[in-house]
XYZ file of N, CA, C and O in Angstrom:
836
model
N -84.555 220.060 127.551
C -85.251 220.700 126.444
C -85.271 219.758 125.267
O -84.236 219.197 124.882
N -86.442 219.568 124.657
C -86.569 218.651 123.527
C -86.127 219.317 122.251
O -85.922 220.530 122.190
N -86.017 218.514 121.195
C -85.569 219.052 119.905
C -86.627 219.937 119.275
O -86.336 220.672 118.329
N -87.892 219.879 119.804
C -88.979 220.659 119.217
C -89.199 221.981 119.940
O -90.194 222.658 119.727
N -88.297 222.346 120.869
C -88.443 223.600 121.610
C -87.272 224.535 121.312
O -86.151 224.089 121.050
N -87.581 225.825 121.359
C -86.543 226.858 121.185
C -85.877 227.095 122.514
O -86.376 226.657 123.558
N -84.720 227.802 122.554
C -84.021 228.058 123.832
C -84.878 228.775 124.854
O -84.649 228.653 126.042
N -85.886 229.565 124.436
C -86.714 230.261 125.412
C -87.913 229.433 125.851
O -88.781 229.922 126.575
N -87.995 228.178 125.440
C -89.063 227.305 125.899
C -90.240 227.242 124.954
O -91.158 226.442 125.163
N -90.284 228.105 123.923
C -91.404 228.108 122.984
C -91.240 227.012 121.949
O -90.166 226.417 121.794
N -92.303 226.725 121.255
C -92.219 225.686 120.228
C -91.345 226.116 119.064
O -91.346 227.274 118.671
N -90.572 225.210 118.575
C -89.703 225.507 117.444
C -90.513 225.574 116.168
O -91.463 224.819 115.980
N -90.166 226.536 115.315
C -90.832 226.673 114.023
C -89.899 226.189 112.932
O -88.709 225.939 113.152
N -90.485 226.095 111.734
C -89.672 225.624 110.605
C -88.574 226.614 110.278
O -87.450 226.238 109.938
N -88.896 227.964 110.463
C -87.889 228.983 110.179
C -86.734 228.887 111.164
O -85.564 229.048 110.795
N -87.081 228.582 112.466
C -86.022 228.448 113.467
C -85.145 227.254 113.159
O -83.923 227.280 113.373
N -85.761 226.222 112.674
C -84.996 225.009 112.389
C -84.038 225.221 111.234
O -82.948 224.651 111.200
N -84.484 226.071 110.253
C -83.654 226.282 109.073
C -82.699 227.451 109.222
O -81.847 227.669 108.368
N -82.872 228.288 110.328
C -82.015 229.469 110.507
C -80.597 229.057 110.837
O -80.363 228.144 111.627
N -79.664 229.733 110.180
C -78.252 229.466 110.432
C -77.746 230.437 111.488
O -78.186 231.579 111.552
N -76.872 230.040 112.365
C -76.323 230.953 113.371
C -75.570 232.102 112.708
O -74.933 231.922 111.657
N -75.655 233.319 113.308
C -75.001 234.501 112.745
C -73.498 234.388 112.903
O -72.999 233.927 113.933
N -72.832 234.824 111.898
C -71.371 234.864 111.967
C -70.942 236.028 112.853
O -71.706 236.978 113.063
N -69.750 236.004 113.403
C -69.276 237.134 114.219
C -69.343 238.459 113.475
O -69.666 239.498 114.058
N -69.031 238.429 112.188
C -69.066 239.669 111.405
C -70.491 240.214 111.316
O -70.725 241.421 111.440
N -71.444 239.313 111.106
C -72.841 239.748 111.014
C -73.328 240.293 112.344
O -74.080 241.273 112.394
N -72.908 239.665 113.443
C -73.310 240.154 114.754
C -72.744 241.556 115.010
O -73.420 242.428 115.573
N -71.499 241.770 114.595
C -70.878 243.086 114.767
C -71.641 244.138 113.968
O -71.922 245.257 114.459
N -72.004 243.819 112.735
C -72.742 244.765 111.908
C -74.108 245.054 112.498
O -74.585 246.197 112.491
N -74.756 244.030 113.045
C -76.063 244.220 113.661
C -75.944 245.128 114.888
O -76.787 246.010 115.117
N -74.890 244.928 115.687
C -74.686 245.771 116.861
C -74.373 247.210 116.467
O -74.817 248.155 117.129
N -73.607 247.371 115.392
C -73.298 248.727 114.926
C -74.570 249.445 114.466
O -74.767 250.633 114.755
N -75.426 248.737 113.767
C -76.673 249.338 113.305
C -77.557 249.719 114.487
O -78.170 250.796 114.515
N -77.597 248.849 115.499
C -78.397 249.139 116.686
C -77.831 250.333 117.446
O -78.574 251.196 117.932
N -76.492 250.413 117.529
C -75.846 251.532 118.206
C -76.125 252.845 117.479
O -76.392 253.877 118.106
N -76.072 252.826 116.139
C -76.341 254.031 115.366
C -77.777 254.495 115.569
O -78.050 255.702 115.692
N -78.705 253.530 115.624
C -80.106 253.883 115.839
C -80.313 254.496 117.219
O -81.040 255.476 117.380
N -79.659 253.926 118.232
C -79.778 254.460 119.584
C -79.147 255.845 119.689
O -79.671 256.719 120.389
N -78.017 256.040 119.006
C -77.358 257.347 119.022
C -78.243 258.398 118.371
O -78.382 259.514 118.884
N -78.857 258.058 117.233
C -79.749 258.986 116.555
C -80.948 259.324 117.443
O -81.367 260.479 117.536
N -81.472 258.320 118.136
C -82.601 258.551 119.032
C -82.205 259.477 120.183
O -82.961 260.374 120.565
N -81.003 259.268 120.731
C -80.526 260.109 121.828
C -80.348 261.556 121.380
O -80.683 262.492 122.110
N -79.825 261.747 120.162
C -79.640 263.098 119.640
C -80.989 263.801 119.447
O -81.129 264.989 119.733
N -81.959 263.047 118.973
C -83.285 263.633 118.767
C -83.928 264.020 120.101
O -84.576 265.059 120.224
N -83.754 263.173 121.103
C -84.307 263.480 122.425
C -83.638 264.721 123.010
O -84.298 265.591 123.586
N -82.301 264.807 122.854
C -81.572 265.971 123.364
C -82.009 267.244 122.643
O -82.188 268.300 123.271
N -82.185 267.168 121.308
C -82.623 268.337 120.539
C -84.032 268.752 120.943
O -84.327 269.944 121.071
N -84.894 267.779 121.152
C -86.261 268.083 121.562
C -86.273 268.757 122.936
O -87.040 269.693 123.179
N -85.412 268.297 123.844
C -85.328 268.904 125.175
C -84.829 270.341 125.084
O -85.332 271.236 125.780
N -83.840 270.579 124.212
C -83.306 271.934 124.047
C -84.364 272.856 123.445
O -84.520 274.006 123.881
N -85.090 272.363 122.443
C -86.144 273.168 121.840
C -87.249 273.478 122.849
O -87.790 274.586 122.880
N -87.581 272.503 123.674
C -88.599 272.717 124.707
C -88.130 273.769 125.710
O -88.907 274.632 126.139
N -86.843 273.695 126.078
C -86.284 274.678 127.014
C -86.359 276.086 126.441
O -86.783 277.030 127.130
N -85.955 276.229 125.181
C -85.994 277.547 124.552
C -87.427 278.061 124.408
O -87.694 279.243 124.605
N -88.338 277.159 124.040
C -89.728 277.564 123.897
C -90.304 278.010 125.242
O -91.047 278.986 125.327
N -89.958 277.297 126.306
C -90.427 277.665 127.640
C -89.880 279.023 128.053
O -90.604 279.856 128.623
N -88.596 279.264 127.780
C -87.999 280.554 128.113
C -88.667 281.680 127.326
O -88.927 282.761 127.876
N -88.954 281.422 126.052
C -89.595 282.444 125.233
C -90.999 282.758 125.746
O -91.391 283.918 125.832
N -91.757 281.717 126.083
C -93.105 281.931 126.606
C -93.073 282.654 127.954
O -93.936 283.500 128.231
N -92.073 282.312 128.786
C -91.948 282.998 130.075
C -91.622 284.476 129.869
O -92.167 285.350 130.561
N -90.735 284.779 128.906
C -90.404 286.166 128.617
C -91.611 286.917 128.074
O -91.834 288.092 128.412
N -92.397 286.254 127.214
C -93.596 286.890 126.685
C -94.581 287.217 127.800
O -95.153 288.305 127.842
N -94.783 286.266 128.704
C -95.712 286.485 129.810
C -95.235 287.628 130.702
O -96.020 288.480 131.138
N -93.923 287.638 130.957
C -93.366 288.700 131.795
C -93.497 290.055 131.113
O -93.838 291.058 131.746
N -93.251 290.078 129.779
C -93.340 291.333 129.036
C -94.763 291.867 129.053
O -94.990 293.065 129.261
N -95.735 290.994 128.822
C -97.125 291.431 128.854
C -97.503 291.971 130.230
O -98.252 292.938 130.354
N -96.996 291.319 131.279
C -97.379 291.685 132.639
C -96.874 293.073 133.024
O -97.557 293.813 133.750
N -95.683 293.455 132.569
C -95.095 294.716 133.021
C -95.039 295.766 131.915
O -94.473 296.841 132.124
N -95.641 295.477 130.752
C -95.536 296.412 129.637
C -96.199 297.756 129.961
O -95.629 298.816 129.700
N -97.398 297.735 130.532
C -98.084 298.983 130.856
C -97.324 299.760 131.937
O -97.173 300.983 131.843
N -96.837 299.029 132.945
C -96.065 299.675 134.003
C -94.807 300.319 133.427
O -94.442 301.449 133.794
N -94.140 299.600 132.512
C -92.927 300.134 131.896
C -93.248 301.374 131.078
O -92.502 302.363 131.106
N -94.364 301.354 130.359
C -94.736 302.507 129.542
C -94.994 303.738 130.423
O -94.646 304.864 130.055
N -95.601 303.523 131.589
C -95.834 304.640 132.499
C -94.518 305.208 133.039
O -94.377 306.421 133.222
N -93.558 304.321 133.288
C -92.267 304.778 133.803
C -91.474 305.568 132.759
O -90.585 306.352 133.120
N -91.774 305.359 131.485
C -91.041 306.089 130.453
C -91.291 307.586 130.571
O -90.414 308.392 130.240
N -92.468 307.964 131.025
C -92.731 309.392 131.244
C -91.808 309.961 132.298
O -91.333 311.103 132.173
N -91.526 309.182 133.330
C -90.588 309.620 134.368
C -89.194 309.782 133.775
O -88.486 310.768 134.046
N -88.788 308.811 132.960
C -87.459 308.881 132.333
C -87.346 310.092 131.420
O -86.308 310.767 131.379
N -88.415 310.391 130.672
C -88.396 311.556 129.778
C -88.247 312.854 130.577
O -87.473 313.743 130.200
N -88.978 312.967 131.669
C -88.897 314.186 132.492
C -87.519 314.342 133.117
O -86.982 315.457 133.216
N -86.937 313.227 133.550
C -85.587 313.286 134.101
C -84.585 313.757 133.059
O -83.693 314.564 133.339
N -84.745 313.240 131.840
C -83.814 313.623 130.777
C -83.939 315.105 130.447
O -82.936 315.798 130.232
N -85.171 315.613 130.414
C -85.374 317.042 130.146
C -84.765 317.892 131.267
O -84.158 318.943 131.016
N -84.944 317.418 132.503
C -84.384 318.156 133.631
C -82.864 318.176 133.573
O -82.220 319.199 133.875
N -82.270 317.066 133.171
C -80.807 316.987 133.094
C -80.245 317.913 132.029
O -79.125 318.424 132.146
N -81.014 318.132 130.947
C -80.534 319.008 129.871
C -80.382 320.448 130.343
O -79.632 321.229 129.751
N -81.106 320.803 131.387
C -81.036 322.176 131.890
C -80.407 322.249 133.285
O -80.410 323.309 133.920
N -79.877 321.110 133.732
C -79.273 321.099 135.068
C -77.857 321.663 135.007
O -77.008 321.134 134.282
N -77.548 322.727 135.753
C -76.208 323.336 135.730
C -75.240 322.553 136.625
O -75.083 322.851 137.815
N -74.568 321.548 136.059
C -73.646 320.740 136.857
C -72.401 321.514 137.268
O -71.658 321.076 138.147
N -72.164 322.652 136.599
C -70.979 323.462 136.950
C -71.377 324.733 137.693
O -70.636 325.733 137.694
N -72.555 324.709 138.302
C -73.024 325.907 139.015
C -72.128 326.204 140.214
O -71.564 325.298 140.849
N -72.014 327.469 140.524
C -71.187 327.882 141.665
C -71.871 327.558 142.985
O -71.201 327.245 143.979
N -73.178 327.609 142.997
C -73.930 327.305 144.205
C -73.864 325.796 144.464
O -74.307 325.006 143.622
N -73.312 325.345 145.583
C -73.188 323.909 145.842
C -74.539 323.196 145.904
O -74.648 322.032 145.547
N -75.583 323.885 146.356
C -76.901 323.263 146.425
C -77.426 322.944 145.021
O -77.958 321.858 144.763
N -77.273 323.896 144.118
C -77.720 323.707 142.733
C -76.883 322.609 142.057
O -77.413 321.751 141.337
N -75.562 322.660 142.302
C -74.681 321.653 141.701
C -75.015 320.252 142.206
O -75.073 319.294 141.436
N -75.250 320.119 143.510
C -75.596 318.814 144.077
C -76.942 318.313 143.555
O -77.143 317.112 143.358
N -77.877 319.249 143.320
C -79.167 318.876 142.755
C -78.998 318.301 141.349
O -79.603 317.288 140.995
N -78.133 318.951 140.558
C -77.877 318.481 139.196
C -77.215 317.109 139.214
O -77.564 316.218 138.428
N -76.253 316.912 140.108
C -75.592 315.612 140.219
C -76.580 314.548 140.683
O -76.563 313.395 140.214
N -77.472 314.932 141.589
C -78.486 313.993 142.051
C -79.417 313.557 140.931
O -79.812 312.382 140.850
N -79.759 314.482 140.042
C -80.581 314.135 138.885
C -79.858 313.140 137.987
O -80.454 312.184 137.487
N -78.565 313.358 137.765
C -77.774 312.439 136.938
C -77.745 311.043 137.552
O -77.904 310.037 136.853
N -77.527 310.977 138.851
C -77.460 309.689 139.522
C -78.812 308.976 139.486
O -78.885 307.757 139.303
N -79.900 309.734 139.652
C -81.236 309.146 139.601
C -81.533 308.597 138.213
O -82.070 307.491 138.066
N -81.179 309.368 137.186
C -81.413 308.923 135.811
C -80.594 307.676 135.487
O -81.082 306.739 134.840
N -79.347 307.656 135.977
C -78.485 306.503 135.746
C -79.040 305.260 136.433
O -79.041 304.160 135.856
N -79.526 305.412 137.657
C -80.087 304.282 138.381
C -81.374 303.790 137.725
O -81.624 302.579 137.654
N -82.174 304.715 137.215
C -83.409 304.316 136.536
C -83.090 303.535 135.261
O -83.729 302.515 134.969
N -82.101 304.005 134.502
C -81.709 303.285 133.284
C -81.169 301.898 133.622
O -81.417 300.928 132.913
N -80.437 301.799 134.739
C -79.929 300.496 135.160
C -81.057 299.552 135.533
O -81.018 298.362 135.221
N -82.093 300.093 136.207
C -83.248 299.266 136.551
C -83.976 298.813 135.300
O -84.445 297.665 135.222
N -84.073 299.691 134.300
C -84.688 299.303 133.032
C -83.919 298.144 132.394
O -84.506 297.149 131.956
N -82.604 298.279 132.336
C -81.771 297.252 131.703
C -81.892 295.916 132.423
O -82.001 294.857 131.790
N -81.878 295.941 133.740
C -81.957 294.707 134.517
C -83.287 293.989 134.328
O -83.368 292.768 134.521
N -84.301 294.725 133.939
C -85.623 294.130 133.775
C -86.028 293.990 132.306
O -87.205 293.770 131.998
N -85.045 294.079 131.425
C -85.295 293.801 130.007
C -85.794 294.967 129.190
O -86.119 294.802 128.011
N -85.880 296.167 129.783
C -86.339 297.348 129.051
C -85.116 298.098 128.531
O -84.341 298.648 129.313
N -84.942 298.103 127.212
C -83.744 298.686 126.611
C -84.104 299.900 125.760
O -85.116 299.927 125.068
N -83.218 300.894 125.850
C -83.437 302.135 125.112
C -83.116 301.943 123.632
O -82.157 301.263 123.266
N -83.922 302.556 122.778
C -83.666 302.611 121.335
C -83.252 304.038 121.023
O -84.089 304.952 120.994
N -81.977 304.244 120.831
C -81.432 305.591 120.635
C -80.441 305.540 119.469
O -79.227 305.486 119.672
N -80.936 305.549 118.223
C -80.049 305.393 117.063
C -79.068 306.549 116.929
O -79.409 307.702 117.238
N -77.874 306.216 116.487
C -76.853 307.247 116.287
C -77.148 307.998 115.001
O -77.890 307.526 114.121
N -76.573 309.153 114.877
C -76.749 309.956 113.668
C -76.191 309.195 112.468
O -75.073 308.686 112.495
N -76.979 309.104 111.423
C -76.564 308.399 110.221
C -77.051 306.967 110.149
O -76.902 306.315 109.119
N -77.635 306.456 111.246
C -78.144 305.082 111.232
C -79.310 304.968 110.256
O -80.060 305.912 110.041
N -79.459 303.800 109.672
C -80.542 303.552 108.733
C -81.880 303.574 109.454
O -82.032 302.996 110.524
N -82.845 304.266 108.870
C -84.180 304.310 109.469
C -84.789 302.918 109.469
O -84.826 302.223 108.454
N -85.257 302.496 110.638
C -85.860 301.173 110.806
C -87.332 301.363 111.172
O -87.647 301.776 112.292
N -88.252 301.058 110.258
C -89.675 301.277 110.552
C -90.201 300.413 111.689
O -91.268 300.703 112.237
N -89.469 299.360 112.051
C -89.893 298.496 113.145
C -89.549 299.082 114.515
O -90.107 298.664 115.528
N -88.613 300.042 114.538
C -88.187 300.626 115.803
C -88.257 302.149 115.832
O -88.218 302.723 116.916
N -88.366 302.782 114.661
C -88.332 304.236 114.588
C -89.645 304.793 114.036
O -90.343 304.097 113.282
N -89.942 306.013 114.420
C -91.087 306.736 113.877
C -90.579 308.062 113.343
O -90.047 308.885 114.095
N -90.745 308.275 112.033
C -90.262 309.503 111.405
C -91.229 310.645 111.697
O -92.399 310.595 111.320
N -90.741 311.668 112.374
C -91.560 312.821 112.705
C -91.483 313.887 111.619
O -92.433 314.641 111.416
N -90.345 313.953 110.935
C -90.190 314.899 109.837
C -88.962 314.512 109.009
O -88.151 313.692 109.429
N -88.896 315.092 107.823
C -87.740 314.920 106.941
C -87.075 316.275 106.732
O -87.742 317.302 106.704
N -85.761 316.229 106.576
C -85.049 317.466 106.288
C -83.772 317.137 105.530
O -83.198 316.056 105.708
N -83.322 318.038 104.655
C -82.068 317.797 103.935
C -80.890 317.760 104.893
O -80.883 318.436 105.918
N -79.914 316.930 104.572
C -78.715 316.827 105.412
C -77.512 316.601 104.514
O -77.550 315.761 103.611
N -76.444 317.342 104.767
C -75.239 317.215 103.951
C -74.384 316.023 104.361
O -73.663 315.461 103.548
N -74.463 315.633 105.648
C -73.581 314.581 106.145
C -74.312 313.274 106.448
O -73.730 312.365 107.040
N -75.570 313.172 106.056
C -76.341 311.945 106.276
C -77.025 311.562 104.976
O -77.640 312.411 104.317
N -76.916 310.294 104.595
C -77.547 309.823 103.366
C -79.062 309.816 103.506
O -79.607 309.753 104.612
N -79.745 309.883 102.380
C -81.207 309.855 102.384
C -81.703 308.598 103.095
O -81.208 307.505 102.866
N -82.678 308.782 103.974
C -83.207 307.643 104.725
C -82.485 307.389 106.029
O -82.878 306.501 106.786
N -81.446 308.146 106.320
C -80.707 307.980 107.572
C -81.278 308.871 108.663
O -81.984 309.842 108.402
N -80.950 308.530 109.893
C -81.422 309.307 111.044
C -80.549 310.546 111.211
O -79.323 310.446 111.322
N -81.187 311.706 111.205
C -80.476 312.964 111.394
C -80.446 313.340 112.877
O -79.422 313.779 113.400
N -81.574 313.154 113.557
C -81.680 313.564 114.951
C -82.721 312.702 115.659
O -83.719 312.283 115.056
N -82.488 312.415 116.933
C -83.453 311.691 117.762
C -84.203 312.708 118.608
O -83.607 313.397 119.442
N -85.501 312.818 118.376
C -86.321 313.750 119.154
C -86.655 313.151 120.516
O -86.612 313.837 121.543
N -86.982 311.854 120.503
C -87.312 311.157 121.738
C -86.888 309.692 121.585
O -87.277 309.046 120.614
N -86.078 309.165 122.498
C -85.662 307.767 122.375
C -86.834 306.814 122.548
O -87.816 307.139 123.224
N -86.716 305.649 121.947
C -87.732 304.615 122.096
C -87.255 303.553 123.069
O -86.120 303.584 123.553
N -88.118 302.580 123.330
C -87.775 301.500 124.248
C -88.407 300.199 123.755
O -89.471 300.199 123.126
N -87.725 299.088 124.035
C -88.258 297.769 123.750
C -88.116 296.897 124.990
O -87.177 297.059 125.774
N -89.075 296.000 125.164
C -89.109 295.128 126.338
C -88.998 293.692 125.866
O -89.905 293.170 125.229
N -87.850 293.044 126.149
C -87.577 291.684 125.701
C -87.772 291.558 124.190
O -88.336 290.584 123.688
N -87.308 292.564 123.458
C -87.425 292.531 122.010
C -88.771 292.976 121.482
O -88.955 293.070 120.270
N -89.719 293.282 122.363
C -91.049 293.734 121.942
C -91.108 295.253 122.073
O -90.837 295.808 123.127
N -91.493 295.918 120.992
C -91.492 297.373 120.970
C -92.534 297.930 121.935
O -93.709 297.575 121.895
N -92.068 298.800 122.852
C -92.965 299.493 123.779
C -93.277 300.886 123.245
O -94.424 301.339 123.275
N -92.230 301.554 122.737
C -92.407 302.882 122.163
C -91.333 303.092 121.108
O -90.153 302.864 121.375
N -91.711 303.513 119.889
C -90.696 303.742 118.861
C -89.901 305.013 119.152
O -90.396 305.931 119.819
N -88.686 305.041 118.647
C -87.874 306.250 118.757
C -88.381 307.261 117.729
O -88.541 306.946 116.556
N -88.657 308.469 118.180
C -89.120 309.527 117.284
C -87.898 310.248 116.716
O -87.086 310.784 117.474
N -87.785 310.232 115.390
C -86.562 310.720 114.760
C -86.864 311.662 113.605
O -87.972 311.681 113.059
N -85.832 312.423 113.257
C -85.830 313.225 112.035
C -85.012 312.459 111.000
O -83.915 311.991 111.300
N -85.559 312.321 109.792
C -84.932 311.506 108.754
C -84.413 312.402 107.634
O -85.047 313.411 107.280
N -83.265 312.030 107.077
C -82.694 312.784 105.965
C -83.571 312.629 104.728
O -83.973 311.520 104.363
N -83.877 313.743 104.101
C -84.756 313.739 102.935
C -84.034 313.197 101.706
O -82.803 313.068 101.676
N -84.813 312.858 100.709
C -84.251 312.358 99.444
C -83.337 313.417 98.832
O -83.655 314.600 98.832
N -82.202 312.959 98.333
C -81.239 313.876 97.752
C -80.182 314.362 98.715
O -79.290 315.123 98.329
N -80.267 313.932 99.982
C -79.255 314.327 100.961
C -77.923 313.666 100.645
O -77.860 312.605 100.008
N -76.820 314.282 101.098
C -75.496 313.725 100.865
C -75.107 312.766 101.960
O -75.923 312.358 102.787
N -73.830 312.401 101.997
C -73.341 311.476 103.031
C -73.318 310.049 102.542
O -73.947 309.686 101.540
N -72.561 309.202 103.276
C -72.441 307.795 102.903
C -73.742 307.062 103.187
O -74.527 307.453 104.053
N -73.976 306.004 102.447
C -75.181 305.206 102.637
C -75.190 304.599 104.026
O -74.216 304.003 104.472
N -76.300 304.739 104.732
C -76.409 304.215 106.089
C -76.504 302.698 106.055
O -77.153 302.130 105.176
N -75.853 301.994 107.001
C -75.916 300.531 107.024
C -77.295 300.047 107.441
O -78.019 300.731 108.157
N -77.652 298.858 106.965
C -78.929 298.273 107.342
C -78.901 297.891 108.814
O -77.887 297.416 109.322
N -80.021 298.105 109.539
C -80.064 297.690 110.946
C -79.997 296.181 111.057
O -80.545 295.452 110.226
N -79.293 295.683 112.096
C -79.131 294.250 112.311
C -80.181 293.779 113.294
O -80.274 294.290 114.410
N -80.999 292.809 112.874
C -82.039 292.278 113.758
C -81.411 291.404 114.829
O -80.508 290.614 114.552
N -81.885 291.541 116.066
C -81.374 290.773 117.186
C -82.421 289.794 117.680
O -83.614 290.081 117.632
N -81.970 288.625 118.165
C -82.867 287.632 118.747
C -82.852 287.786 120.265
O -81.849 287.495 120.894
N -83.918 288.257 120.849
C -83.904 288.515 122.279
C -83.876 287.287 123.136
O -83.636 287.345 124.326
N -84.138 286.119 122.528
C -84.194 284.874 123.285
C -82.928 284.045 123.137
O -82.806 282.981 123.711
N -81.979 284.527 122.311
C -80.760 283.751 122.125
C -79.846 283.918 123.320
O -79.862 284.930 124.018
N -79.017 282.917 123.550
C -78.030 283.006 124.622
C -76.941 283.971 124.216
O -76.784 284.332 123.055
N -76.147 284.377 125.206
C -75.108 285.369 124.935
C -74.103 284.867 123.916
O -73.567 285.621 123.118
N -73.824 283.560 123.887
C -72.843 283.000 122.950
C -73.530 282.376 121.764
O -72.933 281.633 121.009
N -74.805 282.695 121.548
C -75.545 282.111 120.433
C -76.537 283.141 119.946
O -77.736 282.994 120.080
N -75.986 284.241 119.395
C -76.820 285.397 119.082
C -77.925 285.079 118.096
O -78.986 285.658 118.124
N -77.691 284.188 117.168
C -78.698 283.894 116.166
C -79.633 282.808 116.597
O -80.629 282.518 115.955
N -79.319 282.110 117.680
C -80.165 281.023 118.139
C -80.156 279.855 117.186
O -81.116 279.090 117.079
N -79.039 279.715 116.438
C -79.007 278.709 115.394
C -78.543 277.356 115.863
O -78.464 276.421 115.092
N -78.233 277.201 117.143
C -77.696 275.936 117.624
C -78.789 274.931 117.946
O -78.490 273.807 118.268
N -80.055 275.342 117.833
C -81.135 274.413 118.112
C -81.246 273.434 116.956
O -81.262 273.820 115.783
N -81.354 272.178 117.250
C -81.500 271.163 116.231
C -82.931 271.146 115.769
O -83.853 270.765 116.487
N -83.173 271.611 114.516
C -84.534 271.693 113.996
C -85.043 270.362 113.486
O -86.166 270.261 113.012
N -84.242 269.304 113.581
C -84.692 267.999 113.154
C -85.604 267.355 114.176
O -86.246 266.365 113.895
N -85.560 267.872 115.421
C -86.362 267.253 116.470
C -87.842 267.453 116.199
O -88.255 268.483 115.702
C-alpha cells in the first residue's frame, strides 16, 4: 500500500492525512454513545411491537363483538325469561318433580351466565346505592329513598349487559330523587376491557414508540 492510499484501498485525502488517531478514552466514549443509541433503538422497537400487539388484540375484539352482538342481544331475552321463571320457581316444593324443575332452571341459568362470561358478555347489575352511570344505566323512574343518596341506584328493574366493554343493553334502574338521604354514592370506576389482568389501566405501553 502506498502512502497515498487509505487502509481500505481508497485514495487518501487531506483530512485523512491530518487526522490524529483516537485515544483509548475517546474510543470508549464513542462506543458508549453507539451502545446508548442502539439500546434506545431496541427499546423503541420493543415498544412499537407491544403497541402493535395491543392494537391487534383490540381490533380482533372489536370484530368479534360486532359479529356476535346481535346474537348476544337475542340471547338476552332467553336470560330474562329464565330469571323471571326462577323468581317464581318453588325450590322448596314438596313435590319432587316441581322441585327438580326449579333446580333445573337454576342450573340452566347458571350455565347460560357462564357461557356469557366465557364469551365476553358481562352482566351490568349495580348494587343498591351505586352511583348512576349514564354510560351503563338507564333511569326508568326516580323516587325518594331514605337510605340512598340522590343520584344513587335504588333498584334494578332489568340488568344490562356489555360485550368486550361495548354496551349491548343498559341496566334499567330506579334512581333516588333529589333530596334523598343516605351517604354519597361512589363514582363508578371505568375499566379497560383490553388491558391484561395484571395491567388494569393498560399503562405499561410505551407511548414514545
